[in-house]
Amino acid sequence: RGDREGSRSVTIFSDVDRELALNALELEGELRQAIEMGGQLRLFYQPIVDLTSGRLAGFESLMRWIHPVHGLISPAHFIPLAEETGLIVKLGEVALAEACKQANLWQAQNPSKSGLFINVNVSPLQLAEPDYLTRIERILEEYGTPPAALKLEITESTVLGDVDRMIFILSALKDMGLKLAIDDFGTGYSSLSYLHRFKFDAVKIDQSFVRAMRQREDNTLIIRMIAELARGLGCEVIAEGIELQGEVQRLSELGCMYGQGYFFSPPRDPDTASRLIEASFNVGQETVIAD
Ligand code: C2E
Ligand code: MG
Ligand code: MG
Ligand code: MG
């Protein structure tokens, strides 16, 4: 990240023009506190949509830090800090627990819609913890959430530890009944070797490829190839970063079954997300989830 020692630049969502240079140590202490106290760290939920029918299929949960002084801080800033300081382990558990609670609530509110899933982002550093599996098992047990309602999104752009151990952990998670997705696909170094050695349930095509298509319409080769490869391996294909109406049909034709992006909805707070579920299910018509 190339930051000078002891300083870190933090972009605040609510005021993008203002860049605050916050003391990294101070921020670390505050993040630690926020994790312990609860309340400041909240999951927001971004719809994942079936591109052919326009129906809501599930959500990706995305962490937000509502800082008492600095306002909304982007995960792009505090997740790397959490990873550098080891706080990611606890933060990841907080996220999983929160997602379990939300899944249980939505299941209770919409019993006929048991297919709705919540994706939870997992840092490769969490997977590297020796007792990661035990920790996950404990949380699933505590909340009694059906594991199949959760999909763990794993980015492997950071190659950590040996692949064999990673495959062992992923297999164990799958044996627990959890679904697994490979996130930001196409940006990592070992994406292909992972796909070859482990059967993920879903592949998420990185938004940079969708952006490239937005910039030049015929920039579709990589998307088409990833989609074909993923489908050939029996994985669901999700396109990230859909911002325009025209991209929906285009990506569907290129072989992406699901998509998410600002065109459908940005990440929403839990109450707003609940209303999206009710609207899409009660009205029972297509694409009612867009603003
Ligand atoms: P990600 O998992 O790849 O999440 C997708 C990011 O793209 C999110 O950014 C989302 O808000 C953003 N996005 C969605 N639709 C669009 C679009 O149409 N256009 C554009 N330009 N962006 C879009 P966000 O919420 O800022 O999160 C950034 C990253 O932080 C995530 O990337 C993920 O790697 C990490 N992250 C967020 N929450 C967690 C968490 O609970 N645990 C861990 N380990 N990482 C997290
Ligand atoms: Mg993700
Ligand atoms: Mg992603
Ligand atoms: Mg990402």
CSV table of C-alpha atoms and ligand atoms in Angstrom, one decimal:
chain,number,residue,atom,x,y,z
A,1,ARG,CA,0.0,0.0,0.0
A,2,GLY,CA,3.0,2.2,0.2
A,3,ASP,CA,1.9,4.3,3.1
A,4,ARG,CA,4.6,6.2,5.0
A,5,GLU,CA,5.2,4.6,8.3
A,6,GLY,CA,2.8,5.7,11.0
A,7,SER,CA,0.3,7.4,8.7
A,8,ARG,CA,-2.5,6.1,6.7
A,9,SER,CA,-4.9,8.0,4.4
A,10,VAL,CA,-8.5,7.2,5.0
A,11,THR,CA,-11.3,8.1,2.6
A,12,ILE,CA,-14.5,8.9,4.2
A,13,PHE,CA,-17.6,7.9,2.2
A,14,SER,CA,-19.7,10.9,3.2
A,15,ASP,CA,-17.1,13.3,1.9
A,16,VAL,CA,-15.0,11.9,-0.8
A,17,ASP,CA,-13.1,15.1,-1.4
A,18,ARG,CA,-11.8,15.2,2.1
A,19,GLU,CA,-9.0,12.8,2.8
A,20,LEU,CA,-8.1,12.4,6.4
A,21,ALA,CA,-4.7,11.3,7.4
A,22,LEU,CA,-5.4,9.4,10.5
A,23,ASN,CA,-2.9,8.0,12.8
A,24,ALA,CA,-2.8,4.3,12.2
A,25,LEU,CA,-2.2,3.4,15.8
A,26,GLU,CA,-5.1,5.5,16.9
A,27,LEU,CA,-7.3,3.9,14.3
A,28,GLU,CA,-6.2,0.4,15.3
A,29,GLY,CA,-7.2,1.1,18.9
A,30,GLU,CA,-10.5,2.4,17.8
A,31,LEU,CA,-11.2,-0.6,15.5
A,32,ARG,CA,-10.3,-2.9,18.4
A,33,GLN,CA,-12.7,-1.1,20.6
A,34,ALA,CA,-15.4,-1.1,17.9
A,35,ILE,CA,-15.1,-4.8,17.5
A,36,GLU,CA,-15.4,-5.4,21.3
A,37,MET,CA,-18.2,-2.9,21.9
A,38,GLY,CA,-20.3,-3.7,18.9
A,39,GLY,CA,-22.7,-1.2,17.3
A,40,GLN,CA,-20.2,0.7,15.1
A,41,LEU,CA,-19.5,-2.2,12.8
A,42,ARG,CA,-22.6,-3.2,10.8
A,43,LEU,CA,-23.2,-5.4,7.8
A,44,PHE,CA,-25.0,-3.9,4.8
A,45,TYR,CA,-26.6,-6.1,2.2
A,46,GLN,CA,-26.3,-5.8,-1.6
A,47,PRO,CA,-28.8,-7.8,-3.7
A,48,ILE,CA,-27.6,-10.5,-6.0
A,49,VAL,CA,-30.1,-10.9,-8.8
A,50,ASP,CA,-31.0,-13.6,-11.2
A,51,LEU,CA,-30.2,-11.9,-14.5
A,52,THR,CA,-32.7,-13.7,-16.7
A,53,SER,CA,-35.7,-13.3,-14.4
A,54,GLY,CA,-34.6,-10.1,-12.5
A,55,ARG,CA,-35.5,-11.8,-9.2
A,56,LEU,CA,-33.7,-11.4,-6.0
A,57,ALA,CA,-31.6,-14.5,-5.3
A,58,GLY,CA,-29.6,-13.4,-2.2
A,59,PHE,CA,-27.3,-10.8,-0.8
A,60,GLU,CA,-23.7,-10.1,-0.3
A,61,SER,CA,-23.0,-8.8,3.2
A,62,LEU,CA,-20.5,-6.0,3.3
A,63,MET,CA,-19.1,-4.5,6.5
A,64,ARG,CA,-19.4,-0.8,7.3
A,65,TRP,CA,-17.7,1.1,10.1
A,66,ILE,CA,-19.9,3.9,11.4
A,67,HIS,CA,-17.2,5.9,13.2
A,68,PRO,CA,-18.5,8.3,15.9
A,69,VAL,CA,-16.2,11.1,14.6
A,70,HIS,CA,-15.2,10.3,11.0
A,71,GLY,CA,-18.5,8.9,9.8
A,72,LEU,CA,-18.8,6.0,7.5
A,73,ILE,CA,-15.4,4.4,6.8
A,74,SER,CA,-15.0,2.2,3.8
A,75,PRO,CA,-14.0,-1.5,4.3
A,76,ALA,CA,-11.4,-0.8,1.6
A,77,HIS,CA,-9.5,1.0,4.4
A,78,PHE,CA,-10.3,-0.8,7.6
A,79,ILE,CA,-10.2,-4.4,6.3
A,80,PRO,CA,-6.5,-4.0,5.3
A,81,LEU,CA,-5.8,-2.4,8.7
A,82,ALA,CA,-7.7,-5.4,10.3
A,83,GLU,CA,-5.5,-7.8,8.3
A,84,GLU,CA,-2.3,-6.1,9.2
A,85,THR,CA,-3.1,-6.1,12.9
A,86,GLY,CA,-4.7,-9.5,13.2
A,87,LEU,CA,-8.0,-8.0,14.2
A,88,ILE,CA,-9.6,-9.6,11.0
A,89,VAL,CA,-10.0,-12.8,12.9
A,90,LYS,CA,-12.4,-11.4,15.4
A,91,LEU,CA,-14.0,-9.0,12.9
A,92,GLY,CA,-14.7,-12.0,10.6
A,93,GLU,CA,-16.4,-13.8,13.5
A,94,VAL,CA,-18.5,-10.8,14.2
A,95,ALA,CA,-19.5,-10.7,10.5
A,96,LEU,CA,-20.4,-14.3,10.4
A,97,ALA,CA,-22.4,-14.1,13.6
A,98,GLU,CA,-24.3,-11.1,12.3
A,99,ALA,CA,-25.0,-12.8,9.0
A,100,CYS,CA,-26.3,-15.8,10.8
A,101,LYS,CA,-28.7,-13.7,12.9
A,102,GLN,CA,-29.9,-11.9,9.7
A,103,ALA,CA,-30.4,-15.2,7.9
A,104,ASN,CA,-32.5,-16.5,10.8
A,105,LEU,CA,-34.6,-13.4,10.9
A,106,TRP,CA,-35.2,-13.4,7.1
A,107,GLN,CA,-36.1,-17.1,7.2
A,108,ALA,CA,-38.6,-16.4,10.0
A,109,GLN,CA,-40.1,-13.5,8.1
A,110,ASN,CA,-40.3,-15.2,4.8
A,111,PRO,CA,-40.6,-19.0,5.5
A,112,SER,CA,-41.5,-19.8,1.9
A,113,LYS,CA,-38.3,-18.3,0.6
A,114,SER,CA,-35.7,-20.6,2.1
A,115,GLY,CA,-33.6,-20.3,-1.1
A,116,LEU,CA,-32.4,-16.8,-0.2
A,117,PHE,CA,-28.7,-16.8,0.6
A,118,ILE,CA,-26.3,-14.5,2.3
A,119,ASN,CA,-22.7,-14.2,1.1
A,120,VAL,CA,-20.1,-13.5,3.8
A,121,ASN,CA,-16.6,-12.3,2.8
A,122,VAL,CA,-13.7,-14.2,4.4
A,123,SER,CA,-10.1,-13.0,4.5
A,124,PRO,CA,-7.4,-15.5,3.6
A,125,LEU,CA,-5.9,-14.6,6.9
A,126,GLN,CA,-8.9,-16.1,8.7
A,127,LEU,CA,-8.4,-19.4,6.8
A,128,ALA,CA,-4.8,-19.4,8.0
A,129,GLU,CA,-5.8,-19.5,11.6
A,130,PRO,CA,-5.1,-23.0,13.1
A,131,ASP,CA,-8.5,-23.2,14.8
A,132,TYR,CA,-10.5,-21.5,12.0
A,133,LEU,CA,-12.8,-24.6,11.4
A,134,THR,CA,-13.6,-24.9,15.1
A,135,ARG,CA,-14.5,-21.2,15.4
A,136,ILE,CA,-16.8,-21.4,12.4
A,137,GLU,CA,-18.5,-24.6,13.7
A,138,ARG,CA,-19.1,-22.9,17.0
A,139,ILE,CA,-20.8,-19.9,15.5
A,140,LEU,CA,-23.0,-22.0,13.2
A,141,GLU,CA,-24.0,-24.1,16.2
A,142,GLU,CA,-24.7,-21.1,18.4
A,143,TYR,CA,-27.1,-19.6,15.9
A,144,GLY,CA,-28.5,-22.8,14.4
A,145,THR,CA,-28.4,-21.3,11.0
A,146,PRO,CA,-28.7,-23.8,8.1
A,147,PRO,CA,-25.2,-23.7,6.6
A,148,ALA,CA,-26.5,-23.9,3.1
A,149,ALA,CA,-28.1,-20.4,3.6
A,150,LEU,CA,-24.5,-19.0,3.8
A,151,LYS,CA,-21.9,-18.7,1.1
A,152,LEU,CA,-18.4,-17.8,2.0
A,153,GLU,CA,-16.6,-15.5,-0.5
A,154,ILE,CA,-13.0,-16.2,-0.6
A,155,THR,CA,-10.5,-14.1,-2.5
A,156,GLU,CA,-7.2,-15.8,-3.0
A,157,SER,CA,-5.3,-13.0,-4.7
A,158,THR,CA,-3.0,-13.2,-1.7
A,159,VAL,CA,-1.5,-16.5,-1.9
A,160,LEU,CA,-1.1,-17.7,1.6
A,161,GLY,CA,0.4,-20.9,3.0
A,162,ASP,CA,0.3,-24.0,0.9
A,163,VAL,CA,-2.4,-24.9,-1.5
A,164,ASP,CA,-2.8,-28.3,0.0
A,165,ARG,CA,-3.8,-26.9,3.4
A,166,MET,CA,-6.1,-24.4,1.7
A,167,ILE,CA,-7.9,-27.3,-0.2
A,168,PHE,CA,-8.2,-29.2,3.1
A,169,ILE,CA,-9.9,-26.2,4.8
A,170,LEU,CA,-12.2,-25.5,1.9
A,171,SER,CA,-13.2,-29.2,1.8
A,172,ALA,CA,-13.9,-29.2,5.5
A,173,LEU,CA,-16.1,-26.1,5.2
A,174,LYS,CA,-18.0,-27.7,2.4
A,175,ASP,CA,-18.5,-30.8,4.5
A,176,MET,CA,-20.1,-28.6,7.1
A,177,GLY,CA,-22.7,-27.7,4.5
A,178,LEU,CA,-21.5,-24.2,3.7
A,179,LYS,CA,-21.4,-22.9,0.1
A,180,LEU,CA,-18.2,-21.4,-1.2
A,181,ALA,CA,-17.6,-18.8,-3.8
A,182,ILE,CA,-14.3,-17.6,-5.3
A,183,ASP,CA,-14.4,-13.7,-5.2
A,184,ASP,CA,-12.9,-11.2,-7.6
A,185,PHE,CA,-12.1,-14.0,-10.0
A,186,GLY,CA,-9.5,-13.2,-12.6
A,187,THR,CA,-7.4,-10.9,-10.5
A,188,GLY,CA,-5.5,-13.4,-8.5
A,189,TYR,CA,-2.4,-15.4,-9.3
A,190,SER,CA,-3.6,-18.9,-8.7
A,191,SER,CA,-7.3,-18.6,-9.7
A,192,LEU,CA,-7.0,-21.3,-12.3
A,193,SER,CA,-5.2,-23.8,-10.2
A,194,TYR,CA,-7.7,-23.5,-7.5
A,195,LEU,CA,-10.6,-24.0,-9.8
A,196,HIS,CA,-8.9,-27.1,-11.1
A,197,ARG,CA,-8.3,-28.5,-7.7
A,198,PHE,CA,-11.4,-27.5,-5.8
A,199,LYS,CA,-15.1,-27.4,-6.7
A,200,PHE,CA,-16.4,-24.0,-5.7
A,201,ASP,CA,-20.2,-23.5,-5.8
A,202,ALA,CA,-19.8,-20.1,-7.4
A,203,VAL,CA,-17.4,-17.9,-9.3
A,204,LYS,CA,-17.7,-14.1,-9.0
A,205,ILE,CA,-16.2,-12.3,-12.0
A,206,ASP,CA,-14.3,-9.3,-10.8
A,207,GLN,CA,-15.9,-5.9,-11.6
A,208,SER,CA,-12.9,-4.8,-13.5
A,209,PHE,CA,-13.9,-7.0,-16.4
A,210,VAL,CA,-17.4,-5.5,-16.4
A,211,ARG,CA,-15.9,-2.1,-16.2
A,212,ALA,CA,-13.7,-2.9,-19.2
A,213,MET,CA,-16.8,-3.9,-21.2
A,214,ARG,CA,-18.5,-0.6,-20.2
A,215,GLN,CA,-15.5,1.2,-21.7
A,216,ARG,CA,-15.4,-0.7,-24.9
A,217,GLU,CA,-18.4,-2.8,-25.9
A,218,ASP,CA,-16.4,-5.6,-27.4
A,219,ASN,CA,-14.2,-6.1,-24.4
A,220,THR,CA,-16.1,-9.3,-23.6
A,221,LEU,CA,-13.6,-12.1,-24.3
A,222,ILE,CA,-12.4,-12.6,-20.7
A,223,ILE,CA,-15.9,-12.6,-19.3
A,224,ARG,CA,-17.1,-15.1,-21.8
A,225,MET,CA,-14.1,-17.4,-21.2
A,226,ILE,CA,-14.4,-17.2,-17.4
A,227,ALA,CA,-18.2,-17.8,-17.6
A,228,GLU,CA,-17.7,-20.8,-19.9
A,229,LEU,CA,-14.9,-22.3,-17.8
A,230,ALA,CA,-16.9,-21.8,-14.5
A,231,ARG,CA,-20.1,-23.3,-15.9
A,232,GLY,CA,-18.1,-26.2,-17.4
A,233,LEU,CA,-16.9,-26.9,-13.9
A,234,GLY,CA,-20.4,-26.8,-12.5
A,235,CYS,CA,-20.1,-23.4,-10.7
A,236,GLU,CA,-22.7,-20.6,-10.6
A,237,VAL,CA,-21.4,-17.5,-12.3
A,238,ILE,CA,-22.0,-14.1,-10.7
A,239,ALA,CA,-21.0,-10.8,-12.5
A,240,GLU,CA,-19.9,-8.0,-10.1
A,241,GLY,CA,-20.2,-4.2,-10.7
A,242,ILE,CA,-23.2,-4.0,-13.0
A,243,GLU,CA,-24.0,-0.3,-13.3
A,244,LEU,CA,-26.1,0.0,-16.5
A,245,GLN,CA,-29.3,-1.6,-17.7
A,246,GLY,CA,-27.7,-2.7,-21.0
A,247,GLU,CA,-25.1,-4.7,-19.1
A,248,VAL,CA,-27.8,-7.0,-17.6
A,249,GLN,CA,-28.8,-8.8,-20.8
A,250,ARG,CA,-25.3,-8.6,-22.2
A,251,LEU,CA,-23.8,-10.4,-19.2
A,252,SER,CA,-26.6,-12.9,-19.2
A,253,GLU,CA,-25.9,-13.7,-22.9
A,254,LEU,CA,-22.2,-14.1,-22.0
A,255,GLY,CA,-23.1,-16.8,-19.6
A,256,CYS,CA,-23.5,-15.1,-16.2
A,257,MET,CA,-26.6,-16.3,-14.4
A,258,TYR,CA,-26.4,-13.9,-11.5
A,259,GLY,CA,-25.2,-10.3,-11.1
A,260,GLN,CA,-24.9,-7.5,-8.6
A,261,GLY,CA,-24.1,-3.9,-8.8
A,262,TYR,CA,-25.3,-0.3,-8.4
A,263,PHE,CA,-27.8,-0.8,-11.3
A,264,PHE,CA,-29.8,-3.1,-9.1
A,265,SER,CA,-28.9,-1.6,-5.7
A,266,PRO,CA,-26.0,-0.4,-3.6
A,267,PRO,CA,-25.4,-2.2,-0.3
A,268,ARG,CA,-28.3,-1.4,2.0
A,269,ASP,CA,-28.9,-1.4,5.8
A,270,PRO,CA,-30.7,-4.5,7.1
A,271,ASP,CA,-34.1,-2.8,7.3
A,272,THR,CA,-34.0,-1.5,3.8
A,273,ALA,CA,-32.8,-4.9,2.6
A,274,SER,CA,-35.8,-6.5,4.4
A,275,ARG,CA,-38.1,-4.3,2.5
A,276,LEU,CA,-36.5,-5.3,-0.8
A,277,ILE,CA,-37.2,-8.9,0.1
A,278,GLU,CA,-40.8,-8.2,0.9
A,279,ALA,CA,-41.4,-6.1,-2.2
A,280,SER,CA,-39.8,-8.7,-4.5
A,281,PHE,CA,-41.7,-11.6,-2.9
A,282,ASN,CA,-45.1,-10.1,-2.4
A,283,VAL,CA,-45.4,-8.3,-5.7
A,284,GLY,CA,-44.0,-11.3,-7.4
A,285,GLN,CA,-43.0,-9.4,-10.5
A,286,GLU,CA,-39.7,-8.8,-12.2
A,287,THR,CA,-37.0,-6.4,-11.1
A,288,VAL,CA,-38.9,-4.7,-8.3
A,289,ILE,CA,-35.8,-4.4,-6.3
A,290,ALA,CA,-34.2,-1.5,-8.3
A,291,ASP,CA,-34.7,1.9,-6.7
B,1,C2E,P1,-15.8,-7.4,-2.5
B,1,C2E,O1,-16.1,-8.5,-1.7
B,1,C2E,O2,-15.3,-7.7,-3.9
B,1,C2E,O3,-17.2,-6.5,-2.6
B,1,C2E,C1,-17.7,-5.8,-3.7
B,1,C2E,C2,-17.4,-4.4,-3.6
B,1,C2E,O4,-17.9,-3.7,-4.8
B,1,C2E,C3,-18.2,-3.7,-2.4
B,1,C2E,O5,-17.3,-2.6,-2.0
B,1,C2E,C4,-19.4,-3.1,-3.1
B,1,C2E,O6,-20.0,-2.1,-2.5
B,1,C2E,C5,-18.8,-2.7,-4.4
B,1,C2E,N1,-19.8,-2.6,-5.5
B,1,C2E,C6,-20.9,-3.2,-5.6
B,1,C2E,N2,-21.6,-2.9,-6.8
B,1,C2E,C7,-20.8,-2.0,-7.4
B,1,C2E,C8,-20.9,-1.3,-8.7
B,1,C2E,O7,-21.8,-1.4,-9.4
B,1,C2E,N3,-19.8,-0.5,-9.0
B,1,C2E,C9,-18.8,-0.3,-8.2
B,1,C2E,N4,-17.8,0.5,-8.6
B,1,C2E,N5,-18.6,-1.0,-7.0
B,1,C2E,C10,-19.6,-1.8,-6.6
B,1,C2E,P2,-17.2,-2.4,-0.4
B,1,C2E,O8,-18.5,-2.6,0.3
B,1,C2E,O9,-16.5,-1.0,-0.3
B,1,C2E,O10,-16.2,-3.5,0.1
B,1,C2E,C11,-14.8,-3.5,-0.4
B,1,C2E,C12,-14.2,-4.8,-0.1
B,1,C2E,O11,-14.0,-4.9,1.3
B,1,C2E,C13,-14.9,-6.1,-0.5
B,1,C2E,O12,-14.8,-6.4,-1.8
B,1,C2E,C14,-14.3,-7.1,0.5
B,1,C2E,O13,-13.1,-7.6,-0.1
B,1,C2E,C15,-14.0,-6.3,1.7
B,1,C2E,N6,-15.0,-6.5,2.7
B,1,C2E,C16,-16.2,-5.9,2.9
B,1,C2E,N7,-16.8,-6.5,4.0
B,1,C2E,C17,-16.0,-7.5,4.5
B,1,C2E,C18,-16.1,-8.4,5.5
B,1,C2E,O14,-17.1,-8.5,6.3
B,1,C2E,N8,-15.0,-9.3,5.7
B,1,C2E,C19,-13.9,-9.2,4.9
B,1,C2E,N9,-12.9,-10.1,5.1
B,1,C2E,N10,-13.8,-8.4,3.9
B,1,C2E,C20,-14.8,-7.5,3.6
B,2,MG,MG,-17.1,-10.2,-1.9
B,3,MG,MG,-15.8,-9.1,-5.2
B,4,MG,MG,-13.1,-7.0,-4.0
